[in-house]
Every structure is written in C-alpha cells, then in structure tokens.
C-alpha cells in the first residue's frame, strides 16, 4: 500500500522563534526552511548547539509545537515535533501510520539538506542516503534501495571516476575507508573530484553502533585556502620582509625574510607571537647592536609608532652589514602591515656619494667646501663655550718649481705625502682639509696656541723626512706653516683663517721651511711672530 506524503508548507522561509523549555526566556530567532506535520528544518542566525527540548513558534503557520533536535549541521537543524496531546494527556503509543509518516517526513527533510547524508548500520550497510548524496555522486536509486554495503557504493563511485585516487589501489582504498569508519575516526577527509570540486567527508559514530557520514562541498573554502597558500608562498619568495599584525599587534603572518630577521622558526611564527615579543628577541638574532637601555627605548618607540599606524618611514642599521627601511601601513581589519626593505646597497651608495662630495679624491682628506662647513661648526662651539680653537695653514715650498722641474706626477706625489703626514699625525677631533693646489689646513679644537705650534713643528719635521723619487734621483720637500688661535673679537671663522694665512705668508717671507704664529697686539691687527 502506498504511503501518502506528508503535507508540507513550501512558501519559502518562514520567520520563527525557538524557546528553550529549560529557560523560556532564552529565545532564538530562526528561519523555517521546511515544515511538515512531524518535523521542521530551521536555520539559526549563527551556529548554536541545542541539546535541550524547545518550543518552535511560527506565527505565519499558526504553529506552536514542542520539539527536539534530531540532527544538526552548522547552523541548520532538524527538529522532530512531540506528539500532540489528546484531552490534555500525551498518547502512550503511536499508530504505525504515524510512525511511517514521521519517517517519511524525516526523509523528506533530509532530502532538503545541502550536505550529502549517508547513514550506515553497525555492519557498514547503507540504511539511508539523502537526495543530495545521490546527486553528488550520480548514484542510481536502485543501487541504494537494497541496503548495499558501503564498500559497494564506494567502488561504484571509484569506477565511475567520481574522484581520483592517484596511484592508490582501489581495493586498498575501500578497505582502508571501511576500517576507518568502523574505528569511528572522525577526522575529516577532503576528496578532490576531476571537475575541481572538493568534498569534505566526516564520520560520526551513533549510539547504536552505526555511523553517519556527511559530505559537504567546500570547493570555495579550499580554493580560497589554495589561493592563500599561493600568496604565502609568493610572500616567502620576495626579498622584502613582510609582517602582518592584527588589531592587538599579534603576528598573523611572518614571511621567510622576516622570520630570518627576527630569528624565529616557522613553527614559532605560527603561534601568533606579539610584536613586542618579536622585537624583544632581536638582540639574540644579532641585530641593532644597541645598549640595553637604548634598545628598550627603541622598542617602546616602535610599538607606539606601529600602534598609532605612523606612516613615517624609518631607516635602521641592522648589525654591521645590513640597513633596513621600515614602513608601517594600516590594513582593513584594523591591523598593521610592516615591510622591511634591504637598503644596504642604497646606504652604501649614499655613503660613497657623500664621500665623493666631501673628500678630496687625490689625498683622502676633506675638500675645501666640507672643511669650511666643519670649521664653521667648530667656530660656533668656540663662541658658545669659549673653548680654545687653533688652525694651521700649510703650503709646500717651491711647489711650482717641483712641477716644472720634475713633472706633475712628482708634484702629485708631494701633495699626497703631505696629506698622509697630516692624516697620520692628527687627533680624533682634528680636521684636515685641502683648500686648493698644494695648500692644506688643519683645524685643532681644544688647542691653545703653544700646543698648536708644537703640532705644526712635528708635521714640518715629518714632511721634511719624506724622500720623494724623481727622475735621476731623490729629493726632500719642505713646507711652511701659519698658526692662528681664535680670539673673541674675531667676527667669524673667516677671520681665523685669514690670520693663519697671514702667518703662513710671514713664514714664506722668513725663508720658508718654518712656522709662524699669528699674534694679536693690543690696539693692532693680527700679525705674525
């Protein structure tokens, strides 16, 4: 005898409310996807596990029924209604027709679920499979009507090419899956179909010894995961360091370059360490080379700047051989993205350009322009603190004759020899510059006039001991020096240099190969002695 299908309401989702019987004040809004005399399929706003009996209220259907959850997947539930009371008392038994009706209703509801459902007995024979499962694997109705073994269904899918086993033997795969199900292994398995779809299979053990298998399409999720893996791999291959932080400044992602920078392993990076913890570990990675006090200040400053999403770019000297440019960008989820770019070559080139702009190529001492810049800085310090400041003006004697008689190569050698003596003999604070041709100057901070004279004589004697090669023999060169000390009535550093220059000319006039000191007589201009 055919069994009539249960009456259903197919007007689209209806608004409903679930009330827990244990706590009537606890109510949840839901959408009723399917409604029959015996059960309902509902969707909650978010996934919530319901273990207590509850009441379903659907105003549009004039329904208020007590029910219990018989199946749940995500936020979708199947609710089975309690039997209606007769004269206020619940029936002690159900008629067979009522049971059959309830069973048909449940089957109808399961057919509406978007996941494939396969119910297996204790001996892994198919007791029920829903419409989604049959359509998912193109299984004919006659195959499942005779309660086939799960292994037979699985072999049918393999023979039909429904999913690719690769090099795995089909029989071995079937046996392994049956053993896994019988053992109640609930770990999900992802099956990739030839058309690119990915289906996740999960097994749930039932109280009667049977098993419930759910087949859920996760193609979009896997595709996004694959795309994310591709992006992660790409970020791991680039030379820049990339650090993604959440709104609490915990690391969401650290690429390979940045892991190397912070000295963390891939496993440590997967533990979502805080930015503060990453910074604190950089000394052990050999970075910065700061004192502990300076490093604490640096960390506090960086954390504050990143928290404020300060876009200012900073350049850090990392170790002895690496310079990094750090940039912070705010990203859409309230987090931050930090990029560390290796600018070692740029810094090296900038240093070389600075050297070219400030250092005389032939002698290795400062050129005239940069020497005057440094002299002005020392003059400002002299005016502020009234500390002694002296300067030497040096000129090679008879330099034109050396060029004319021995050639410019010998003249260049003489200039280089003088510069070498000045560099070797100078103190850390002294500044040596080539003002032009064969003329040099030495700035002597914290130096009184008498001490400056001693330094000048030492330079003169060392230069005199230099023996230069010339065609046909060797010769000794000599130099003349003018010495001046800064005085309060001098208007600027130019006056100091002019005083030393006048003293130099006095040394030339006195026969060369000597030093002269500029002295300031009361009521007179600076002269030389």
Short mmCIF file of C-alpha atoms in Angstrom, two decimals, residues 12-505:
data_model
loop_
_atom_site.label_atom_id
_atom_site.label_comp_id
_atom_site.label_asym_id
_atom_site.label_seq_id
_atom_site.Cartn_x
_atom_site.Cartn_y
_atom_site.Cartn_z
CA UNK A 12 9.81 29.87 1.27
CA UNK A 13 11.46 30.51 4.64
CA UNK A 14 9.13 31.49 7.47
CA UNK A 15 10.15 33.55 10.48
CA UNK A 16 10.18 31.52 13.65
CA UNK A 17 11.33 31.56 17.26
CA UNK A 18 12.90 28.79 19.33
CA UNK A 19 12.28 28.88 23.10
CA UNK A 20 14.23 26.57 25.41
CA UNK A 21 11.91 24.67 27.74
CA UNK A 22 14.58 24.76 30.45
CA UNK A 23 14.72 28.54 30.20
CA UNK A 24 11.68 30.10 28.47
CA UNK A 25 13.39 33.49 28.49
CA UNK A 26 16.12 32.13 26.19
CA UNK A 27 14.77 32.71 22.69
CA UNK A 28 16.50 32.46 19.32
CA UNK A 29 15.26 33.79 16.01
CA UNK A 30 15.34 31.29 13.15
CA UNK A 31 14.24 30.78 9.56
CA UNK A 32 11.95 27.78 8.98
CA UNK A 33 13.15 26.26 5.71
CA UNK A 34 10.71 23.32 5.63
CA UNK A 35 7.71 22.42 7.75
CA UNK A 36 5.69 19.16 7.97
CA UNK A 37 3.24 17.68 10.45
CA UNK A 38 6.04 15.86 12.25
CA UNK A 39 9.21 17.92 11.87
CA UNK A 40 10.82 21.10 10.64
CA UNK A 41 14.13 22.23 9.14
CA UNK A 42 15.30 25.52 10.60
CA UNK A 43 18.36 27.74 10.18
CA UNK A 44 19.72 29.79 13.09
CA UNK A 45 21.43 33.14 12.67
CA UNK A 46 24.67 31.55 13.88
CA UNK A 47 25.80 28.05 14.78
CA UNK A 48 24.46 27.11 18.24
CA UNK A 49 24.31 23.62 19.70
CA UNK A 50 20.84 22.76 21.03
CA UNK A 51 20.66 19.79 23.39
CA UNK A 52 17.56 20.78 25.38
CA UNK A 53 13.94 20.36 24.35
CA UNK A 54 12.44 23.54 22.97
CA UNK A 55 9.30 25.07 21.53
CA UNK A 56 9.05 26.23 17.93
CA UNK A 57 6.75 29.17 17.31
CA UNK A 58 5.86 30.10 13.70
CA UNK A 59 3.21 32.87 13.68
CA UNK A 60 2.58 32.69 9.91
CA UNK A 61 1.75 28.98 10.14
CA UNK A 62 -0.17 29.35 13.43
CA UNK A 63 2.28 26.83 14.89
CA UNK A 64 3.46 26.34 18.48
CA UNK A 65 4.96 22.87 18.96
CA UNK A 66 7.31 21.23 21.43
CA UNK A 67 10.25 19.60 19.68
CA UNK A 68 13.75 18.18 20.00
CA UNK A 69 16.84 18.26 17.81
CA UNK A 70 17.44 15.05 15.87
CA UNK A 71 20.18 16.34 13.53
CA UNK A 72 22.34 19.41 13.20
CA UNK A 73 24.93 20.57 10.66
CA UNK A 74 26.36 24.01 11.17
CA UNK A 75 23.51 26.39 11.78
CA UNK A 76 20.86 24.08 10.22
CA UNK A 77 18.78 21.78 12.46
CA UNK A 78 16.09 19.15 12.01
CA UNK A 79 13.51 19.36 14.77
CA UNK A 80 11.13 16.48 15.50
CA UNK A 81 7.79 17.53 16.98
CA UNK A 82 6.48 15.92 20.14
CA UNK A 83 3.09 14.12 19.60
CA UNK A 84 0.08 16.32 20.07
CA UNK A 85 -1.78 15.84 23.35
CA UNK A 86 -5.33 14.36 23.35
CA UNK A 87 -7.62 15.85 26.01
CA UNK A 88 -4.60 17.25 27.75
CA UNK A 89 -2.74 13.92 28.01
CA UNK A 90 0.18 12.74 25.81
CA UNK A 91 -0.61 9.42 23.96
CA UNK A 92 1.16 6.40 25.37
CA UNK A 93 1.72 4.81 21.94
CA UNK A 94 1.81 5.88 18.31
CA UNK A 95 -0.01 4.28 15.48
CA UNK A 96 2.02 2.64 12.75
CA UNK A 97 0.79 5.16 10.25
CA UNK A 98 2.02 7.96 12.46
CA UNK A 99 5.47 6.36 12.67
CA UNK A 100 5.61 5.85 8.92
CA UNK A 101 4.52 9.42 8.41
CA UNK A 102 7.20 10.70 10.74
CA UNK A 103 9.81 8.61 8.93
CA UNK A 104 8.75 9.93 5.57
CA UNK A 105 8.80 13.45 6.93
CA UNK A 106 12.35 12.98 8.20
CA UNK A 107 13.43 11.55 4.86
CA UNK A 108 11.83 14.50 3.10
CA UNK A 109 13.60 16.91 5.39
CA UNK A 110 16.98 15.18 4.91
CA UNK A 111 16.48 15.49 1.16
CA UNK A 112 16.32 19.27 1.56
CA UNK A 113 19.71 19.46 3.27
CA UNK A 114 22.55 20.72 1.06
CA UNK A 115 25.07 18.25 2.52
CA UNK A 116 25.16 14.61 1.47
CA UNK A 117 23.93 12.28 4.25
CA UNK A 118 24.80 8.58 4.39
CA UNK A 119 23.51 6.51 7.32
CA UNK A 120 25.34 3.22 7.87
CA UNK A 121 24.42 0.31 10.09
CA UNK A 122 26.81 -1.31 12.50
CA UNK A 123 27.95 -3.67 9.74
CA UNK A 124 28.52 -0.66 7.39
CA UNK A 125 25.50 -1.30 5.19
CA UNK A 126 23.58 1.67 3.80
CA UNK A 127 20.39 2.34 5.74
CA UNK A 128 19.63 5.69 4.19
CA UNK A 129 21.18 8.25 1.86
CA UNK A 130 19.60 11.57 1.03
CA UNK A 131 18.94 13.12 -2.35
CA UNK A 132 21.99 15.40 -2.18
CA UNK A 133 24.30 12.41 -1.67
CA UNK A 134 22.81 10.55 -4.64
CA UNK A 135 23.07 13.59 -6.89
CA UNK A 136 26.56 14.43 -5.66
CA UNK A 137 27.93 11.03 -6.73
CA UNK A 138 25.43 10.24 -9.54
CA UNK A 139 24.18 7.15 -7.69
CA UNK A 140 21.05 5.48 -9.12
CA UNK A 141 18.16 4.88 -6.73
CA UNK A 142 18.15 1.12 -7.37
CA UNK A 143 21.71 0.83 -6.03
CA UNK A 144 20.82 2.11 -2.58
CA UNK A 145 17.32 0.62 -2.26
CA UNK A 146 18.66 -2.85 -1.40
CA UNK A 147 20.77 -1.70 1.58
CA UNK A 148 24.10 -2.28 -0.18
CA UNK A 149 27.41 -2.47 1.65
CA UNK A 150 29.24 0.84 1.91
CA UNK A 151 32.18 -0.75 0.09
CA UNK A 152 29.98 -1.43 -2.94
CA UNK A 153 28.81 2.19 -3.05
CA UNK A 154 32.39 3.38 -2.76
CA UNK A 155 33.54 1.06 -5.56
CA UNK A 156 30.72 2.36 -7.76
CA UNK A 157 31.98 5.92 -7.24
CA UNK A 158 35.57 4.91 -7.98
CA UNK A 159 34.62 3.00 -11.14
CA UNK A 160 32.57 5.99 -12.32
CA UNK A 161 35.63 8.23 -11.93
CA UNK A 162 33.90 10.39 -9.35
CA UNK A 163 37.20 11.12 -7.62
CA UNK A 164 40.85 10.50 -8.35
CA UNK A 165 42.83 8.06 -6.20
CA UNK A 166 46.09 8.72 -7.98
CA UNK A 167 48.42 5.73 -7.60
CA UNK A 168 46.42 4.23 -4.71
CA UNK A 169 44.87 0.82 -5.38
CA UNK A 170 41.04 0.98 -5.39
CA UNK A 171 40.51 -2.15 -3.26
CA UNK A 172 43.11 -0.98 -0.75
CA UNK A 173 41.40 2.39 -0.53
CA UNK A 174 37.97 0.81 0.08
CA UNK A 175 39.32 -1.45 2.83
CA UNK A 176 41.13 1.45 4.48
CA UNK A 177 37.97 3.61 4.46
CA UNK A 178 35.86 0.82 5.99
CA UNK A 179 38.45 0.26 8.74
CA UNK A 180 38.50 3.99 9.42
CA UNK A 181 34.69 4.15 9.70
CA UNK A 182 34.47 1.08 11.93
CA UNK A 183 37.10 2.63 14.20
CA UNK A 184 34.96 5.77 14.48
CA UNK A 185 37.70 8.00 13.04
CA UNK A 186 36.10 11.46 12.96
CA UNK A 187 38.96 13.22 11.20
CA UNK A 188 37.73 14.95 8.02
CA UNK A 189 38.87 13.72 4.61
CA UNK A 190 38.88 16.02 1.58
CA UNK A 191 38.09 14.38 -1.78
CA UNK A 192 39.04 16.22 -4.96
CA UNK A 193 36.86 15.46 -7.95
CA UNK A 194 38.08 15.61 -11.57
CA UNK A 195 35.96 18.72 -12.20
CA UNK A 196 37.82 20.59 -9.44
CA UNK A 197 35.16 20.26 -6.76
CA UNK A 198 36.33 19.43 -3.24
CA UNK A 199 34.06 17.46 -0.89
CA UNK A 200 34.79 17.01 2.81
CA UNK A 201 33.73 13.69 4.34
CA UNK A 202 33.30 13.33 8.09
CA UNK A 203 32.20 10.32 10.14
CA UNK A 204 30.13 10.47 13.33
CA UNK A 205 29.59 7.35 15.46
CA UNK A 206 26.00 6.71 16.57
CA UNK A 207 24.83 5.19 19.88
CA UNK A 208 23.51 2.03 18.18
CA UNK A 209 26.93 1.27 16.67
CA UNK A 210 26.08 2.73 13.30
CA UNK A 211 27.75 5.66 11.62
CA UNK A 212 26.62 8.90 10.00
CA UNK A 213 28.72 10.19 7.09
CA UNK A 214 28.31 13.78 5.95
CA UNK A 215 29.57 15.01 2.58
CA UNK A 216 29.95 18.79 2.39
CA UNK A 217 31.05 20.81 -0.63
CA UNK A 218 33.97 23.01 0.42
CA UNK A 219 35.28 23.93 -3.02
CA UNK A 220 35.16 27.68 -2.37
CA UNK A 221 36.83 27.30 1.01
CA UNK A 222 39.60 25.12 -0.41
CA UNK A 223 40.02 27.40 -3.40
CA UNK A 224 40.45 30.36 -1.08
CA UNK A 225 42.82 28.30 1.04
CA UNK A 226 44.82 27.34 -2.06
CA UNK A 227 44.93 30.97 -3.14
CA UNK A 228 46.10 31.91 0.35
CA UNK A 229 48.83 29.26 0.16
CA UNK A 230 49.94 30.68 -3.19
CA UNK A 231 50.08 34.18 -1.71
CA UNK A 232 52.00 32.93 1.33
CA UNK A 233 54.47 31.14 -0.93
CA UNK A 234 54.89 34.25 -3.06
CA UNK A 235 55.47 36.41 0.02
CA UNK A 236 58.03 33.90 1.26
CA UNK A 237 59.95 34.23 -2.00
CA UNK A 238 60.27 38.03 -2.08
CA UNK A 239 63.37 39.73 -0.71
CA UNK A 240 61.46 42.21 1.46
CA UNK A 241 60.37 41.29 4.96
CA UNK A 242 56.58 41.33 5.48
CA UNK A 243 54.87 41.23 8.88
CA UNK A 244 51.06 41.29 9.23
CA UNK A 245 49.68 42.21 12.67
CA UNK A 246 46.12 42.09 13.99
CA UNK A 247 44.46 44.94 15.87
CA UNK A 248 46.19 43.78 19.09
CA UNK A 249 49.60 43.75 17.35
CA UNK A 250 49.85 39.97 17.31
CA UNK A 251 51.56 38.45 14.26
CA UNK A 252 49.09 36.98 11.77
CA UNK A 253 51.78 36.23 9.18
CA UNK A 254 55.57 36.47 9.06
CA UNK A 255 57.23 35.74 5.75
CA UNK A 256 60.54 33.89 5.43
CA UNK A 257 62.67 37.03 5.16
CA UNK A 258 61.06 38.50 8.27
CA UNK A 259 61.39 35.22 10.19
CA UNK A 260 65.10 35.31 9.41
CA UNK A 261 65.23 38.95 10.52
CA UNK A 262 63.52 38.26 13.87
CA UNK A 263 65.30 34.94 14.38
CA UNK A 264 62.10 32.86 14.71
CA UNK A 265 61.21 29.49 13.22
CA UNK A 266 58.16 28.82 11.06
CA UNK A 267 56.61 26.94 13.99
CA UNK A 268 57.20 29.88 16.35
CA UNK A 269 55.67 32.24 13.78
CA UNK A 270 52.56 30.02 13.63
CA UNK A 271 51.98 30.65 17.36
CA UNK A 272 50.97 34.28 16.60
CA UNK A 273 53.65 35.98 18.74
CA UNK A 274 53.15 39.59 19.74
CA UNK A 275 55.09 42.36 18.02
CA UNK A 276 56.61 43.27 21.39
CA UNK A 277 57.89 39.69 21.78
CA UNK A 278 59.36 39.72 18.28
CA UNK A 279 61.16 42.99 18.97
CA UNK A 280 62.45 41.74 22.31
CA UNK A 281 64.07 38.76 20.58
CA UNK A 282 66.04 40.73 18.00
CA UNK A 283 69.22 41.16 20.13
CA UNK A 284 69.61 37.37 20.23
CA UNK A 285 69.40 37.44 16.43
CA UNK A 286 72.41 39.77 16.40
CA UNK A 287 70.52 42.90 15.38
CA UNK A 288 70.95 46.58 16.17
CA UNK A 289 73.98 46.38 18.48
CA UNK A 290 72.41 48.88 20.91
CA UNK A 291 72.93 49.13 24.64
CA UNK A 292 70.14 47.56 26.70
CA UNK A 293 68.85 50.99 27.73
CA UNK A 294 68.84 52.33 24.18
CA UNK A 295 67.19 49.14 22.94
CA UNK A 296 64.34 49.43 25.46
CA UNK A 297 63.72 53.00 24.32
CA UNK A 298 63.80 51.85 20.68
CA UNK A 299 61.26 49.06 21.32
CA UNK A 300 58.87 51.35 23.19
CA UNK A 301 59.12 53.91 20.41
CA UNK A 302 58.49 51.36 17.66
CA UNK A 303 55.49 49.78 19.43
CA UNK A 304 53.93 53.22 19.96
CA UNK A 305 54.52 54.18 16.31
CA UNK A 306 53.02 50.93 14.98
CA UNK A 307 50.03 51.15 17.32
CA UNK A 308 49.39 54.68 16.02
CA UNK A 309 49.89 53.44 12.42
CA UNK A 310 52.55 56.11 11.94
CA UNK A 311 53.32 56.08 8.20
CA UNK A 312 56.72 57.72 8.67
CA UNK A 313 59.50 55.67 7.07
CA UNK A 314 62.50 54.92 9.27
CA UNK A 315 65.92 53.57 8.34
CA UNK A 316 67.57 51.13 10.75
CA UNK A 317 71.16 49.94 10.85
CA UNK A 318 70.81 46.24 11.48
CA UNK A 319 74.07 44.65 12.51
CA UNK A 320 77.32 45.56 10.76
CA UNK A 321 76.37 44.83 7.17
CA UNK A 322 72.64 45.48 6.81
CA UNK A 323 70.49 48.58 6.56
CA UNK A 324 66.70 48.23 6.51
CA UNK A 325 63.93 50.70 5.66
CA UNK A 326 60.79 50.08 7.72
CA UNK A 327 57.32 51.20 6.63
CA UNK A 328 54.04 50.74 8.56
CA UNK A 329 50.65 50.65 6.81
CA UNK A 330 47.20 50.28 8.36
CA UNK A 331 45.17 47.44 6.81
CA UNK A 332 41.42 46.92 6.57
CA UNK A 333 40.88 44.65 9.58
CA UNK A 334 42.32 47.20 11.99
CA UNK A 335 45.72 45.54 11.84
CA UNK A 336 49.07 46.69 10.54
CA UNK A 337 51.43 45.66 7.76
CA UNK A 338 55.14 46.24 8.31
CA UNK A 339 57.58 45.96 5.43
CA UNK A 340 61.33 45.77 5.90
CA UNK A 341 63.29 46.61 2.74
CA UNK A 342 67.01 45.94 2.47
CA UNK A 343 68.60 49.27 1.53
CA UNK A 344 72.18 48.24 2.25
CA UNK A 345 73.26 48.98 -1.32
CA UNK A 346 71.46 52.33 -1.26
CA UNK A 347 73.09 53.24 2.06
CA UNK A 348 76.48 52.16 0.74
CA UNK A 349 75.99 54.20 -2.43
CA UNK A 350 74.82 57.19 -0.41
CA UNK A 351 77.91 56.90 1.75
CA UNK A 352 80.10 56.73 -1.33
CA UNK A 353 78.36 59.76 -2.83
CA UNK A 354 78.79 61.62 0.43
CA UNK A 355 82.46 60.74 0.39
CA UNK A 356 82.78 61.94 -3.19
CA UNK A 357 81.08 65.19 -2.22
CA UNK A 358 83.17 65.80 0.90
CA UNK A 359 86.56 64.14 0.39
CA UNK A 360 89.38 65.14 -1.94
CA UNK A 361 89.93 62.22 -4.29
CA UNK A 362 93.72 62.58 -4.55
CA UNK A 363 94.58 62.94 -0.87
CA UNK A 364 91.69 61.37 1.07
CA UNK A 365 91.27 64.46 3.28
CA UNK A 366 88.22 66.76 3.30
CA UNK A 367 87.80 69.09 0.34
CA UNK A 368 87.62 72.85 0.75
CA UNK A 369 83.82 73.06 0.87
CA UNK A 370 83.36 70.43 3.57
CA UNK A 371 86.34 71.67 5.57
CA UNK A 372 84.74 75.12 5.75
CA UNK A 373 81.43 73.55 6.89
CA UNK A 374 83.20 71.72 9.72
CA UNK A 375 85.24 74.82 10.56
CA UNK A 376 82.02 76.83 10.91
CA UNK A 377 80.62 74.19 13.29
CA UNK A 378 83.75 74.37 15.45
CA UNK A 379 83.59 78.17 15.37
CA UNK A 380 80.01 78.03 16.70
CA UNK A 381 81.17 75.75 19.51
CA UNK A 382 84.01 78.17 20.30
CA UNK A 383 81.56 81.07 20.54
CA UNK A 384 79.14 79.10 22.73
CA UNK A 385 81.57 77.50 25.18
CA UNK A 386 84.70 79.70 24.77
CA UNK A 387 86.93 76.66 24.37
CA UNK A 388 90.33 77.15 22.65
CA UNK A 389 90.45 76.67 18.88
CA UNK A 390 93.51 76.89 16.62
CA UNK A 391 94.17 76.37 12.92
CA UNK A 392 97.25 75.56 10.81
CA UNK A 393 97.68 76.78 7.23
CA UNK A 394 100.25 74.67 5.33
CA UNK A 395 101.84 75.20 1.93
CA UNK A 396 104.50 73.18 0.07
CA UNK A 397 107.62 75.27 -0.58
CA UNK A 398 108.59 75.94 -4.19
CA UNK A 399 105.79 73.71 -5.43
CA UNK A 400 105.67 75.33 -8.89
CA UNK A 401 109.36 74.61 -9.34
CA UNK A 402 108.78 70.97 -8.34
CA UNK A 403 106.12 70.65 -11.03
CA UNK A 404 108.21 72.45 -13.64
CA UNK A 405 111.43 70.59 -12.87
CA UNK A 406 110.20 67.07 -12.06
CA UNK A 407 106.75 66.92 -13.63
CA UNK A 408 103.20 66.88 -12.31
CA UNK A 409 103.41 63.24 -11.24
CA UNK A 410 106.12 64.12 -8.71
CA UNK A 411 104.08 67.17 -7.67
CA UNK A 412 101.06 64.95 -7.03
CA UNK A 413 103.29 62.61 -5.02
CA UNK A 414 104.42 65.55 -2.89
CA UNK A 415 100.80 66.61 -2.23
CA UNK A 416 99.83 63.04 -1.28
CA UNK A 417 102.85 62.74 1.05
CA UNK A 418 101.88 65.95 2.91
CA UNK A 419 98.27 64.79 3.24
CA UNK A 420 99.46 61.43 4.56
CA UNK A 421 101.53 63.06 7.30
CA UNK A 422 98.60 65.29 8.34
CA UNK A 423 96.23 62.32 8.50
CA UNK A 424 98.57 60.07 10.45
CA UNK A 425 99.51 62.73 12.97
CA UNK A 426 96.07 64.12 13.67
CA UNK A 427 93.97 63.53 16.78
CA UNK A 428 90.39 62.22 16.56
CA UNK A 429 88.85 65.71 16.82
CA UNK A 430 91.28 67.37 14.39
CA UNK A 431 90.00 68.23 10.89
CA UNK A 432 92.32 68.13 7.86
CA UNK A 433 91.33 69.72 4.57
CA UNK A 434 92.86 70.51 1.19
CA UNK A 435 91.97 74.10 0.36
CA UNK A 436 93.39 74.00 -3.15
CA UNK A 437 96.52 73.03 -5.05
CA UNK A 438 99.33 72.46 -2.56
CA UNK A 439 97.62 74.36 0.30
CA UNK A 440 96.22 72.48 3.32
CA UNK A 441 94.61 73.45 6.62
CA UNK A 442 94.35 71.62 9.94
CA UNK A 443 91.65 72.63 12.44
CA UNK A 444 92.68 71.95 16.05
CA UNK A 445 89.77 72.05 18.58
CA UNK A 446 90.65 72.32 22.29
CA UNK A 447 94.14 73.52 21.36
CA UNK A 448 96.00 76.56 22.70
CA UNK A 449 98.44 78.47 20.53
CA UNK A 450 101.57 76.99 22.11
CA UNK A 451 100.31 73.44 21.63
CA UNK A 452 99.36 74.26 18.04
CA UNK A 453 102.93 75.40 17.40
CA UNK A 454 104.27 72.06 18.68
CA UNK A 455 101.91 70.19 16.36
CA UNK A 456 102.95 72.38 13.43
CA UNK A 457 106.63 71.71 14.04
CA UNK A 458 106.05 67.98 14.32
CA UNK A 459 104.26 67.99 10.96
CA UNK A 460 107.03 70.09 9.38
CA UNK A 461 109.77 67.74 10.60
CA UNK A 462 107.91 64.62 9.45
CA UNK A 463 107.33 66.10 5.99
CA UNK A 464 110.98 67.09 5.80
CA UNK A 465 111.92 63.47 6.43
CA UNK A 466 109.91 62.30 3.43
CA UNK A 467 112.12 61.36 0.48
CA UNK A 468 110.43 61.64 -2.91
CA UNK A 469 111.62 59.89 -6.04
CA UNK A 470 112.39 62.00 -9.11
CA UNK A 471 113.94 61.26 -12.48
CA UNK A 472 117.63 60.78 -11.84
CA UNK A 473 117.49 60.75 -8.04
CA UNK A 474 115.59 61.68 -4.89
CA UNK A 475 114.81 64.89 -3.02
CA UNK A 476 113.31 66.12 0.27
CA UNK A 477 110.45 68.60 0.18
CA UNK A 478 109.78 71.29 2.78
CA UNK A 479 106.66 73.13 3.95
CA UNK A 480 105.80 76.46 5.57
CA UNK A 481 103.08 76.80 8.23
CA UNK A 482 100.97 79.63 9.61
CA UNK A 483 99.29 79.25 13.02
CA UNK A 484 96.37 81.24 14.45
CA UNK A 485 94.18 80.92 17.54
CA UNK A 486 90.56 82.05 17.72
CA UNK A 487 90.02 85.31 19.60
CA UNK A 488 86.77 86.79 21.00
CA UNK A 489 86.97 89.88 18.79
CA UNK A 490 87.10 87.87 15.57
CA UNK A 491 83.80 88.22 13.72
CA UNK A 492 83.70 84.77 12.12
CA UNK A 493 85.74 81.73 11.21
CA UNK A 494 86.92 83.58 8.11
CA UNK A 495 88.91 85.96 10.32
CA UNK A 496 90.61 82.99 11.98
CA UNK A 497 91.60 81.50 8.61
CA UNK A 498 92.83 84.88 7.36
CA UNK A 499 95.00 85.26 10.45
CA UNK A 500 96.56 81.84 9.85
CA UNK A 501 97.02 82.70 6.16
CA UNK A 502 98.89 85.91 7.04
CA UNK A 503 101.11 83.94 9.39
CA UNK A 504 101.81 81.49 6.53
CA UNK A 505 102.96 84.32 4.28
#
